[in-house]
Short mmCIF file of C-alpha atoms in Angstrom, two decimals:
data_model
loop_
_atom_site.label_atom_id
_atom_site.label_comp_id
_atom_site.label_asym_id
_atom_site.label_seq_id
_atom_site.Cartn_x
_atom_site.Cartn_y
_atom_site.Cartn_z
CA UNK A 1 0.00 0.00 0.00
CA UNK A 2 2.76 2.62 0.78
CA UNK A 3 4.56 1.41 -2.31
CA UNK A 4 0.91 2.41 -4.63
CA UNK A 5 1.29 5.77 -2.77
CA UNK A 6 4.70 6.56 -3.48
CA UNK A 7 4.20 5.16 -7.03
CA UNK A 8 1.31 7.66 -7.42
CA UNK A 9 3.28 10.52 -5.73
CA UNK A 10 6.24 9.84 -8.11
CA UNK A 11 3.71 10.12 -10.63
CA UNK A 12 2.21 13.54 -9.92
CA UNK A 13 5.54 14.94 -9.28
CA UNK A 14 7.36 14.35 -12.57
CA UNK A 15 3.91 15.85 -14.00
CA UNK A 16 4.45 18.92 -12.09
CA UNK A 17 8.00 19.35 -12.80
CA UNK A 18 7.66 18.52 -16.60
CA UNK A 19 4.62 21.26 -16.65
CA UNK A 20 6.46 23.86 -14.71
CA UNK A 21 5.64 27.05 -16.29
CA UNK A 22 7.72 30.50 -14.45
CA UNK A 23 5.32 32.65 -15.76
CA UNK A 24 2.91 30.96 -13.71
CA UNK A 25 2.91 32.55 -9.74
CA UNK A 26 3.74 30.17 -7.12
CA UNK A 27 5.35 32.67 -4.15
CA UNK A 28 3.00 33.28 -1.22
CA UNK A 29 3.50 36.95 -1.27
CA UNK A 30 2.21 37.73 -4.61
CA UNK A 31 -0.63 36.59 -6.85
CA UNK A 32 0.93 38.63 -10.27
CA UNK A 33 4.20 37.53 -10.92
CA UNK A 34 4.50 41.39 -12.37
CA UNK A 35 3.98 41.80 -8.88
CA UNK A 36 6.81 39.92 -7.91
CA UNK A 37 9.63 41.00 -10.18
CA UNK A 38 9.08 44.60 -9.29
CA UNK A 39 9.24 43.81 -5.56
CA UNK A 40 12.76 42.57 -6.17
CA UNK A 41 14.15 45.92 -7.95
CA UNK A 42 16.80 45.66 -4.66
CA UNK A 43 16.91 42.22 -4.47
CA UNK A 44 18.93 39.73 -6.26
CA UNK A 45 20.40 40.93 -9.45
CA UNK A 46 18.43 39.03 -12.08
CA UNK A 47 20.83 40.08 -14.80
CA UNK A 48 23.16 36.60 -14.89
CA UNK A 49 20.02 33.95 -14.29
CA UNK A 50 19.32 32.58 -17.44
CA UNK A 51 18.01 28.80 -17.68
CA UNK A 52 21.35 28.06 -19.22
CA UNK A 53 23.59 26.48 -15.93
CA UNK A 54 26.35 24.49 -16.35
CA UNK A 55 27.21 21.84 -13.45
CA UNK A 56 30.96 20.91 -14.84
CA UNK A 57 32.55 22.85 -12.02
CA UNK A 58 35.54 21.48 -10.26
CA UNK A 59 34.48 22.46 -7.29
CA UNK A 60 31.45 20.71 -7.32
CA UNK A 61 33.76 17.25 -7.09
CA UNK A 62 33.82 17.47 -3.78
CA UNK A 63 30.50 18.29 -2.77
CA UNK A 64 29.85 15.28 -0.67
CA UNK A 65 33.22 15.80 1.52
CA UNK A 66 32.14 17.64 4.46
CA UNK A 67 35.74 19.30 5.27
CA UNK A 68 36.63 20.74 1.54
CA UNK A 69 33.45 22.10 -0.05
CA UNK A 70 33.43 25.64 -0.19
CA UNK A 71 29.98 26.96 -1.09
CA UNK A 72 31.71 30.61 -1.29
CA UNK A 73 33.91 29.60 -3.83
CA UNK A 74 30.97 27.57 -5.52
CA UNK A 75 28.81 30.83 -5.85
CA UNK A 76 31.75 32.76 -7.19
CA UNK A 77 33.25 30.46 -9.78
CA UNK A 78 29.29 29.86 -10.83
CA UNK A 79 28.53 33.73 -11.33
CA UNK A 80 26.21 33.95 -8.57
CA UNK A 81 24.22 30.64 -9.72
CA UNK A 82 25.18 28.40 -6.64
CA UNK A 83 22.20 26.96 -5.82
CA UNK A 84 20.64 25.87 -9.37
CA UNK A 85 23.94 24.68 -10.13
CA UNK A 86 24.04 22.79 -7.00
CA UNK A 87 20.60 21.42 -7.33
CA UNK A 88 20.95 19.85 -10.97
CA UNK A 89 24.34 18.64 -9.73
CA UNK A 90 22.61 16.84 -6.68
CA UNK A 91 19.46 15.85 -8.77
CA UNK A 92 22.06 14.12 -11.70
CA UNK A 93 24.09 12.49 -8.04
CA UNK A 94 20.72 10.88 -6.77
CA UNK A 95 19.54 9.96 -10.28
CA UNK A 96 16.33 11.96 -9.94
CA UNK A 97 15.94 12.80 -13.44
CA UNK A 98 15.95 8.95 -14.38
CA UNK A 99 14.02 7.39 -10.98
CA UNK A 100 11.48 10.41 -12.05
CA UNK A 101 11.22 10.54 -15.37
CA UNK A 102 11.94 14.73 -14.64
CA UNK A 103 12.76 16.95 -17.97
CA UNK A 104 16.05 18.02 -16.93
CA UNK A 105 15.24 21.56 -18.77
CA UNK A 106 12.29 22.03 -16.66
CA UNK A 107 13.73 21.18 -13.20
CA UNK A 108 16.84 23.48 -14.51
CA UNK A 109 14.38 26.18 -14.58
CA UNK A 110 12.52 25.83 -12.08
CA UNK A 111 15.97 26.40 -9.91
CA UNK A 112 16.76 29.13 -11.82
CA UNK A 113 13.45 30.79 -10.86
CA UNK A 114 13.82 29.89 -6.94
CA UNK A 115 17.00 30.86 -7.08
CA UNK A 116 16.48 34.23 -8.73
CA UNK A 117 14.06 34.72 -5.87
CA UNK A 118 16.06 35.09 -3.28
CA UNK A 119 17.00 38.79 -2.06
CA UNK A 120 20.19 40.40 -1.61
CA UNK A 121 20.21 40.33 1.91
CA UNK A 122 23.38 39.36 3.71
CA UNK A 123 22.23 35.40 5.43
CA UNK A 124 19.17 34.34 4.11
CA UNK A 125 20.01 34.63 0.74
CA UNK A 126 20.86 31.96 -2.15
CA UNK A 127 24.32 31.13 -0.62
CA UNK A 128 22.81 30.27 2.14
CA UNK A 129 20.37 28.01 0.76
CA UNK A 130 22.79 26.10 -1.37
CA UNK A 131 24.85 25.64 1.92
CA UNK A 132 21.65 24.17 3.45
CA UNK A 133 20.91 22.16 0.32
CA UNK A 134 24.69 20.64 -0.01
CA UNK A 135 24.72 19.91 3.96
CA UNK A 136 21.02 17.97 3.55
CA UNK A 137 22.78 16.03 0.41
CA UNK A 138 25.61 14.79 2.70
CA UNK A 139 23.12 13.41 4.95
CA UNK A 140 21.16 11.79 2.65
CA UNK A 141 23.88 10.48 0.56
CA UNK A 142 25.47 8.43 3.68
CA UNK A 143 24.70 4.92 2.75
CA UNK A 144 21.69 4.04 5.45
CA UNK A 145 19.84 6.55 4.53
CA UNK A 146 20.17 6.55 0.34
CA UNK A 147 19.06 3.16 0.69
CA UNK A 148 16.06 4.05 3.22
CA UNK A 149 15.09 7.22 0.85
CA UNK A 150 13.28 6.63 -1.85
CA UNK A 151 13.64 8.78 -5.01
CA UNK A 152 10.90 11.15 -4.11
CA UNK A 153 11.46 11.68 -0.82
CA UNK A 154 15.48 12.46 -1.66
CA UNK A 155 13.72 14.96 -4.49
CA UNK A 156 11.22 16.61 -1.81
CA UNK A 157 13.85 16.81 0.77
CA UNK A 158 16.43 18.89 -1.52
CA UNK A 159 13.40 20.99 -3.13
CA UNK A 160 12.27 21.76 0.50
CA UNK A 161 16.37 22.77 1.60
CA UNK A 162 16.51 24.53 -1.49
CA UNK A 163 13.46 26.31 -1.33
CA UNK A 164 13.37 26.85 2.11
CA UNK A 165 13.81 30.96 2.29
CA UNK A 166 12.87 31.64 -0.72
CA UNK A 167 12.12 35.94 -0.99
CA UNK A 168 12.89 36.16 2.85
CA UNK A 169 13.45 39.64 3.43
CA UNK A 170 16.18 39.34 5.82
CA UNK A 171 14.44 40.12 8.87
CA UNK A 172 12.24 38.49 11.28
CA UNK A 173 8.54 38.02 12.21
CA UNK A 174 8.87 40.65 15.02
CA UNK A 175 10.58 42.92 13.01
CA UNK A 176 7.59 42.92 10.16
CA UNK A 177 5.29 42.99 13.07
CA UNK A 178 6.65 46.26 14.50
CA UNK A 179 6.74 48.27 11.73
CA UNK A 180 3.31 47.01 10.39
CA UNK A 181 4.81 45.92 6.62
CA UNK A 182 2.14 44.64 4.50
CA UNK A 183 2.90 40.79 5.26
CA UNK A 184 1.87 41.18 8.67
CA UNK A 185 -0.97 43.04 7.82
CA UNK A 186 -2.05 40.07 5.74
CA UNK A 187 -1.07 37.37 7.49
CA UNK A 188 -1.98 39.00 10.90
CA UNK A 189 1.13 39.17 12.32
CA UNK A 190 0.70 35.20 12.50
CA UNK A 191 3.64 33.34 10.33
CA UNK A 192 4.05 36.21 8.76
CA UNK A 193 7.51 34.66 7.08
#
């Protein structure tokens, strides 16, 4: 029975990521993706996220030794494209785009798109969630758990690290609270982030 389920799931998730469209809105914040771009005038600069990421980086060799992967050297040699580099590395690593039948164009933009909306703040920001993503893809690639995961739950857990603090502002719930911004007014000041 849990095998039908995760057959199913496996199922609606390749659909999903092989109909991803960006122009379709997905953040919380924002219902018109219009909406969205112009809220990140100061955020990240969007000028060097293209779909087009390459994942031959040296540096990406030793992602899975937890002493000698530098994440700041990662973002630099990448142009700023750490974290959808990262995540098509890690998704070719745990043979997600095989195990789930995932359009490796698709996926490729659909990191490109999280990753372009992250702000230009100075923690949580896309650095930060490829150094969350990376340190989650250690753990799950020690041998006890790879072979406990199954393919979609290794694919939710790195879209979930990945994905994690997506357009966080930098600041916290308090902060929003305090000066009334707009997300508290709409979430009333409950999980406002």
């Amino acid at each position: 029975e849990v095998q039908s389920f995760s057959n199913e799931t496996s199922v609606e998730v390749t659909k999903w990521f092989n109909t991803y469209n960006p122009q379709q809105p997905f953040f919380k914040h924002f219902d018109d993706p219009n909406q969205y771009a112009a809220s990140q005038k100061d955020g990240v600069d969007k000028s060097n996220h293209n779909n087009n990421v390459e994942v031959n980086f040296p540096e990406l060799d030793n992602v899975m030794d937890w002493e000698n992967f530098d994440v700041f050297l990662l973002h630099e040699k990448t142009n700023g494209k750490s974290l959808s580099t990262l995540a098509v590395h890690l998704f070719h690593h745990f043979n997600l785009f095989k195990d789930l039948d995932l359009d490796e164009d698709k996926v490729t933009r659909f990191w490109v798109q999280i990753e372009g909306g992250y702000q230009n703040v100075p923690y949580h920001n896309s650095i930060h969630a490829a150094d969350v993503l990376r340190s989650l893809a250690y753990f799950l690639n020690i041998h006890f758990v790879k072979n406990t995961f199954t393919p979609l739950e290794i694919c939710a857990s790195l879209v979930a690290a990945g994905i994690h603090d997506h357009d966080h502002p930098g600041v916290n719930n308090a902060h929003l609270i305090r000066i009334r911004h707009e997300l508290a007014l709409r979430y009333n000041d409950k999980s406002v982030l």
